[in-house]
Amino acid sequence: MSEAEGGPPKNWFDRGGEAYARFRPEYPAGLARFLASLAPSYGLAVDAGCGNGQLTTQLVPYFDTVIGSDPSVDQLRNARAAEGVRYVVAAAENMPILDRSTALISAAQAAHWFDRRAFYSEVRRIAADQAVLALVSYGVMQFGPDLDARFQDFYRFEIGPYRPPERRLVDNGYADIEFPFTEVPAPPMEIHQEWTVDDTLGYISTWSAVRAVEAAQQTPMLHSFAADLRSLWGEPTRRRRITWPVTVRLGVL
């Protein structure tokens, strides 16, 4: 069966910015609402390292203007358009934002890639009085017991050596990230998705570790895992519940 007929593509792991837009899991609706509730005003929110704009667009109902900043033209080319959102090609450490103008600065699944010392300096520059900084991350995906053993073996032992060191910060819920701000606790949250096996493999294709595996010419390991997952999944159109724990480091400036 060809991909056009509804079957899997020839290479699940050959993906670009389009894959981020299509396969990345959605943040819970309560996240943006909670962040907005802490902001000192509803004028401007800035989402740094916004990628394809998943959190950026969720902030729209709560702020007059939302700016999504990302250094990747490819990511922004695939970003979600929404009234009230403006995307700019810029690094988180140097954003074209006015001094003392921003009520909320967020970074969703991105802060582990930043030069955080420079980013925090930029945050202090653009933050309004009592502005909120939110570093959002989600951890390792969780399946039911019939799939979890095979996935954990793949995640820890097969692709594990190819994960960048920054990924450990995500797996630890950013607990080891330096955070020199007055911290505010955040409630526990989870991402929930009902995905097919093709959705799941599409998401895995967006991992930075996959690029490292490809560079090392170890792609048979990826395809072996994909075949095992499809076999264990059952009907390929079956939707299974997948969860990710969400962690938020919150600071008030």
PDB file of C-alpha atoms in Angstrom, residues 62-220:
ATOM      1  CA  TYR A  62      -5.988  36.193  26.999  1.00  0.00           C
ATOM      2  CA  PHE A  63      -3.746  38.926  25.532  1.00  0.00           C
ATOM      3  CA  ASP A  64      -4.190  41.836  23.159  1.00  0.00           C
ATOM      4  CA  THR A  65      -1.054  40.861  21.257  1.00  0.00           C
ATOM      5  CA  VAL A  66       1.034  37.697  21.216  1.00  0.00           C
ATOM      6  CA  ILE A  67       4.466  37.558  19.585  1.00  0.00           C
ATOM      7  CA  GLY A  68       6.071  34.234  18.731  1.00  0.00           C
ATOM      8  CA  SER A  69       9.830  34.327  18.281  1.00  0.00           C
ATOM      9  CA  ASP A  70      11.951  31.551  16.769  1.00  0.00           C
ATOM     10  CA  PRO A  71      15.300  31.512  14.921  1.00  0.00           C
ATOM     11  CA  SER A  72      14.083  28.825  12.482  1.00  0.00           C
ATOM     12  CA  VAL A  73      12.518  30.088   9.275  1.00  0.00           C
ATOM     13  CA  ASP A  74      11.337  26.539   8.556  1.00  0.00           C
ATOM     14  CA  GLN A  75       9.466  26.347  11.850  1.00  0.00           C
ATOM     15  CA  LEU A  76       7.786  29.712  11.349  1.00  0.00           C
ATOM     16  CA  ARG A  77       6.880  28.859   7.771  1.00  0.00           C
ATOM     17  CA  ASN A  78       4.757  26.085   9.263  1.00  0.00           C
ATOM     18  CA  ALA A  79       3.499  28.100  12.244  1.00  0.00           C
ATOM     19  CA  ARG A  80      -0.197  28.439  12.959  1.00  0.00           C
ATOM     20  CA  ALA A  81      -1.733  31.696  11.863  1.00  0.00           C
ATOM     21  CA  ALA A  82      -4.118  33.367  14.273  1.00  0.00           C
ATOM     22  CA  GLU A  83      -5.561  36.830  14.656  1.00  0.00           C
ATOM     23  CA  GLY A  84      -3.576  38.679  17.291  1.00  0.00           C
ATOM     24  CA  VAL A  85      -0.364  36.675  16.725  1.00  0.00           C
ATOM     25  CA  ARG A  86       2.778  38.023  15.070  1.00  0.00           C
ATOM     26  CA  TYR A  87       5.761  35.787  14.370  1.00  0.00           C
ATOM     27  CA  VAL A  88       9.318  37.076  14.155  1.00  0.00           C
ATOM     28  CA  VAL A  89      12.512  35.319  13.135  1.00  0.00           C
ATOM     29  CA  ALA A  90      14.741  35.946  16.135  1.00  0.00           C
ATOM     30  CA  ALA A  91      16.714  34.105  18.771  1.00  0.00           C
ATOM     31  CA  ALA A  92      15.322  34.032  22.292  1.00  0.00           C
ATOM     32  CA  GLU A  93      18.457  35.814  23.460  1.00  0.00           C
ATOM     33  CA  ASN A  94      17.869  38.815  21.171  1.00  0.00           C
ATOM     34  CA  MET A  95      14.213  39.544  20.413  1.00  0.00           C
ATOM     35  CA  PRO A  96      12.852  42.688  18.718  1.00  0.00           C
ATOM     36  CA  ILE A  97      10.661  43.569  21.691  1.00  0.00           C
ATOM     37  CA  LEU A  98      10.456  46.952  23.417  1.00  0.00           C
ATOM     38  CA  ASP A  99      11.955  47.408  26.869  1.00  0.00           C
ATOM     39  CA  ARG A 100       9.614  46.815  29.818  1.00  0.00           C
ATOM     40  CA  SER A 101       6.684  46.008  27.530  1.00  0.00           C
ATOM     41  CA  THR A 102       5.827  42.377  28.184  1.00  0.00           C
ATOM     42  CA  ALA A 103       3.474  40.896  30.771  1.00  0.00           C
ATOM     43  CA  LEU A 104       4.211  37.225  30.062  1.00  0.00           C
ATOM     44  CA  ILE A 105       7.305  35.603  28.599  1.00  0.00           C
ATOM     45  CA  SER A 106       6.928  31.891  27.884  1.00  0.00           C
ATOM     46  CA  ALA A 107       9.245  29.270  26.443  1.00  0.00           C
ATOM     47  CA  ALA A 108       7.574  25.937  25.725  1.00  0.00           C
ATOM     48  CA  GLN A 109       9.800  22.878  25.234  1.00  0.00           C
ATOM     49  CA  ALA A 110      12.580  25.242  24.198  1.00  0.00           C
ATOM     50  CA  ALA A 111      14.531  26.684  27.145  1.00  0.00           C
ATOM     51  CA  HIS A 112      16.956  23.752  27.248  1.00  0.00           C
ATOM     52  CA  TRP A 113      18.317  24.929  23.875  1.00  0.00           C
ATOM     53  CA  PHE A 114      18.829  28.551  24.941  1.00  0.00           C
ATOM     54  CA  ASP A 115      21.900  30.334  26.191  1.00  0.00           C
ATOM     55  CA  ARG A 116      19.941  30.840  29.371  1.00  0.00           C
ATOM     56  CA  ARG A 117      22.189  33.500  30.866  1.00  0.00           C
ATOM     57  CA  ALA A 118      21.663  35.660  27.759  1.00  0.00           C
ATOM     58  CA  PHE A 119      17.966  34.739  27.608  1.00  0.00           C
ATOM     59  CA  TYR A 120      17.392  35.732  31.225  1.00  0.00           C
ATOM     60  CA  SER A 121      19.077  39.062  30.518  1.00  0.00           C
ATOM     61  CA  GLU A 122      16.703  39.570  27.591  1.00  0.00           C
ATOM     62  CA  VAL A 123      13.734  38.604  29.769  1.00  0.00           C
ATOM     63  CA  ARG A 124      14.693  41.235  32.334  1.00  0.00           C
ATOM     64  CA  ARG A 125      14.968  43.835  29.568  1.00  0.00           C
ATOM     65  CA  ILE A 126      11.530  43.256  28.039  1.00  0.00           C
ATOM     66  CA  ALA A 127       9.612  42.401  31.217  1.00  0.00           C
ATOM     67  CA  ALA A 128       7.081  44.839  32.618  1.00  0.00           C
ATOM     68  CA  ASP A 129       6.791  45.212  36.399  1.00  0.00           C
ATOM     69  CA  GLN A 130       5.645  41.932  37.959  1.00  0.00           C
ATOM     70  CA  ALA A 131       5.826  40.159  34.595  1.00  0.00           C
ATOM     71  CA  VAL A 132       5.772  36.364  34.608  1.00  0.00           C
ATOM     72  CA  LEU A 133       8.352  34.066  33.071  1.00  0.00           C
ATOM     73  CA  ALA A 134       7.185  30.512  32.338  1.00  0.00           C
ATOM     74  CA  LEU A 135       9.516  27.717  31.231  1.00  0.00           C
ATOM     75  CA  VAL A 136       7.238  24.908  30.104  1.00  0.00           C
ATOM     76  CA  SER A 137       8.364  21.368  29.391  1.00  0.00           C
ATOM     77  CA  TYR A 138       6.736  18.005  28.882  1.00  0.00           C
ATOM     78  CA  GLY A 139       8.468  14.754  29.689  1.00  0.00           C
ATOM     79  CA  VAL A 140       8.573  11.262  28.249  1.00  0.00           C
ATOM     80  CA  MET A 141       5.430   9.949  26.586  1.00  0.00           C
ATOM     81  CA  GLN A 142       3.582   7.216  28.452  1.00  0.00           C
ATOM     82  CA  PHE A 143       1.665   4.329  26.900  1.00  0.00           C
ATOM     83  CA  GLY A 144      -0.366   1.466  28.287  1.00  0.00           C
ATOM     84  CA  PRO A 145       1.521  -1.540  29.680  1.00  0.00           C
ATOM     85  CA  ASP A 146       1.329  -3.523  26.427  1.00  0.00           C
ATOM     86  CA  LEU A 147       3.439  -0.917  24.623  1.00  0.00           C
ATOM     87  CA  ASP A 148       5.441   0.738  27.359  1.00  0.00           C
ATOM     88  CA  ALA A 149       8.120  -1.944  27.762  1.00  0.00           C
ATOM     89  CA  ARG A 150       9.101  -1.840  24.092  1.00  0.00           C
ATOM     90  CA  PHE A 151       9.016   1.956  24.033  1.00  0.00           C
ATOM     91  CA  GLN A 152      11.115   2.296  27.187  1.00  0.00           C
ATOM     92  CA  ASP A 153      13.705  -0.093  25.773  1.00  0.00           C
ATOM     93  CA  PHE A 154      13.894   2.032  22.635  1.00  0.00           C
ATOM     94  CA  TYR A 155      13.956   5.330  24.519  1.00  0.00           C
ATOM     95  CA  ARG A 156      16.514   4.379  27.159  1.00  0.00           C
ATOM     96  CA  PHE A 157      18.846   1.931  25.479  1.00  0.00           C
ATOM     97  CA  GLU A 158      18.518   2.233  21.697  1.00  0.00           C
ATOM     98  CA  ILE A 159      18.001   5.902  20.913  1.00  0.00           C
ATOM     99  CA  GLY A 160      19.108   6.968  24.390  1.00  0.00           C
ATOM    100  CA  PRO A 161      22.819   7.314  23.531  1.00  0.00           C
ATOM    101  CA  TYR A 162      21.879   9.655  20.670  1.00  0.00           C
ATOM    102  CA  ARG A 163      19.798  12.056  22.729  1.00  0.00           C
ATOM    103  CA  PRO A 164      21.495  15.436  23.213  1.00  0.00           C
ATOM    104  CA  PRO A 165      22.561  16.216  26.789  1.00  0.00           C
ATOM    105  CA  GLU A 166      19.972  19.000  26.909  1.00  0.00           C
ATOM    106  CA  ARG A 167      17.250  16.363  26.774  1.00  0.00           C
ATOM    107  CA  ARG A 168      18.118  15.294  30.309  1.00  0.00           C
ATOM    108  CA  LEU A 169      16.931  18.701  31.486  1.00  0.00           C
ATOM    109  CA  VAL A 170      13.529  18.000  29.938  1.00  0.00           C
ATOM    110  CA  ASP A 171      13.292  14.492  31.375  1.00  0.00           C
ATOM    111  CA  ASN A 172      13.949  15.993  34.803  1.00  0.00           C
ATOM    112  CA  GLY A 173      11.204  18.573  34.414  1.00  0.00           C
ATOM    113  CA  TYR A 174      13.725  21.442  34.255  1.00  0.00           C
ATOM    114  CA  ALA A 175      14.491  20.855  37.924  1.00  0.00           C
ATOM    115  CA  ASP A 176      18.222  21.239  37.216  1.00  0.00           C
ATOM    116  CA  ILE A 177      17.903  24.468  35.245  1.00  0.00           C
ATOM    117  CA  GLU A 178      19.202  27.565  37.002  1.00  0.00           C
ATOM    118  CA  PHE A 179      16.257  29.873  37.641  1.00  0.00           C
ATOM    119  CA  PRO A 180      17.221  33.163  39.332  1.00  0.00           C
ATOM    120  CA  PHE A 181      13.716  34.513  39.853  1.00  0.00           C
ATOM    121  CA  THR A 182      11.112  34.569  42.607  1.00  0.00           C
ATOM    122  CA  GLU A 183       9.477  31.243  41.937  1.00  0.00           C
ATOM    123  CA  VAL A 184       5.740  30.512  41.988  1.00  0.00           C
ATOM    124  CA  PRO A 185       4.363  26.941  42.173  1.00  0.00           C
ATOM    125  CA  ALA A 186       2.369  25.570  39.260  1.00  0.00           C
ATOM    126  CA  PRO A 187      -0.343  22.914  39.469  1.00  0.00           C
ATOM    127  CA  PRO A 188       0.320  19.464  38.005  1.00  0.00           C
ATOM    128  CA  MET A 189      -0.786  19.124  34.397  1.00  0.00           C
ATOM    129  CA  GLU A 190      -0.702  16.498  31.677  1.00  0.00           C
ATOM    130  CA  ILE A 191      -0.966  16.403  27.929  1.00  0.00           C
ATOM    131  CA  HIS A 192      -3.416  13.814  26.619  1.00  0.00           C
ATOM    132  CA  GLN A 193      -3.624  12.679  23.003  1.00  0.00           C
ATOM    133  CA  GLU A 194      -5.637   9.984  21.276  1.00  0.00           C
ATOM    134  CA  TRP A 195      -3.250   8.890  18.546  1.00  0.00           C
ATOM    135  CA  THR A 196      -2.896   6.220  15.912  1.00  0.00           C
ATOM    136  CA  VAL A 197       0.410   4.412  15.457  1.00  0.00           C
ATOM    137  CA  ASP A 198       1.150   6.654  12.476  1.00  0.00           C
ATOM    138  CA  ASP A 199       0.627   9.774  14.596  1.00  0.00           C
ATOM    139  CA  THR A 200       2.956   8.340  17.234  1.00  0.00           C
ATOM    140  CA  LEU A 201       5.728   7.532  14.782  1.00  0.00           C
ATOM    141  CA  GLY A 202       5.294  10.951  13.197  1.00  0.00           C
ATOM    142  CA  TYR A 203       5.847  12.575  16.569  1.00  0.00           C
ATOM    143  CA  ILE A 204       8.944  10.471  17.262  1.00  0.00           C
ATOM    144  CA  SER A 205      10.281  11.548  13.872  1.00  0.00           C
ATOM    145  CA  THR A 206      10.529  15.123  15.212  1.00  0.00           C
ATOM    146  CA  TRP A 207      13.007  14.212  17.955  1.00  0.00           C
ATOM    147  CA  SER A 208      16.476  15.725  17.687  1.00  0.00           C
ATOM    148  CA  ALA A 209      17.884  12.298  18.605  1.00  0.00           C
ATOM    149  CA  VAL A 210      16.480  10.924  15.345  1.00  0.00           C
ATOM    150  CA  ARG A 211      18.663  13.367  13.431  1.00  0.00           C
ATOM    151  CA  ALA A 212      21.681  12.107  15.383  1.00  0.00           C
ATOM    152  CA  VAL A 213      20.811   8.485  14.570  1.00  0.00           C
ATOM    153  CA  GLU A 214      20.558   9.368  10.893  1.00  0.00           C
ATOM    154  CA  ALA A 215      23.904  11.166  10.990  1.00  0.00           C
ATOM    155  CA  ALA A 216      25.459   8.064  12.562  1.00  0.00           C
ATOM    156  CA  GLN A 217      23.925   5.915   9.794  1.00  0.00           C
ATOM    157  CA  GLN A 218      22.067   3.771  12.331  1.00  0.00           C
ATOM    158  CA  THR A 219      18.609   4.120  10.799  1.00  0.00           C
ATOM    159  CA  PRO A 220      17.890   0.334  10.822  1.00  0.00           C
TER     160      PRO A 220
END
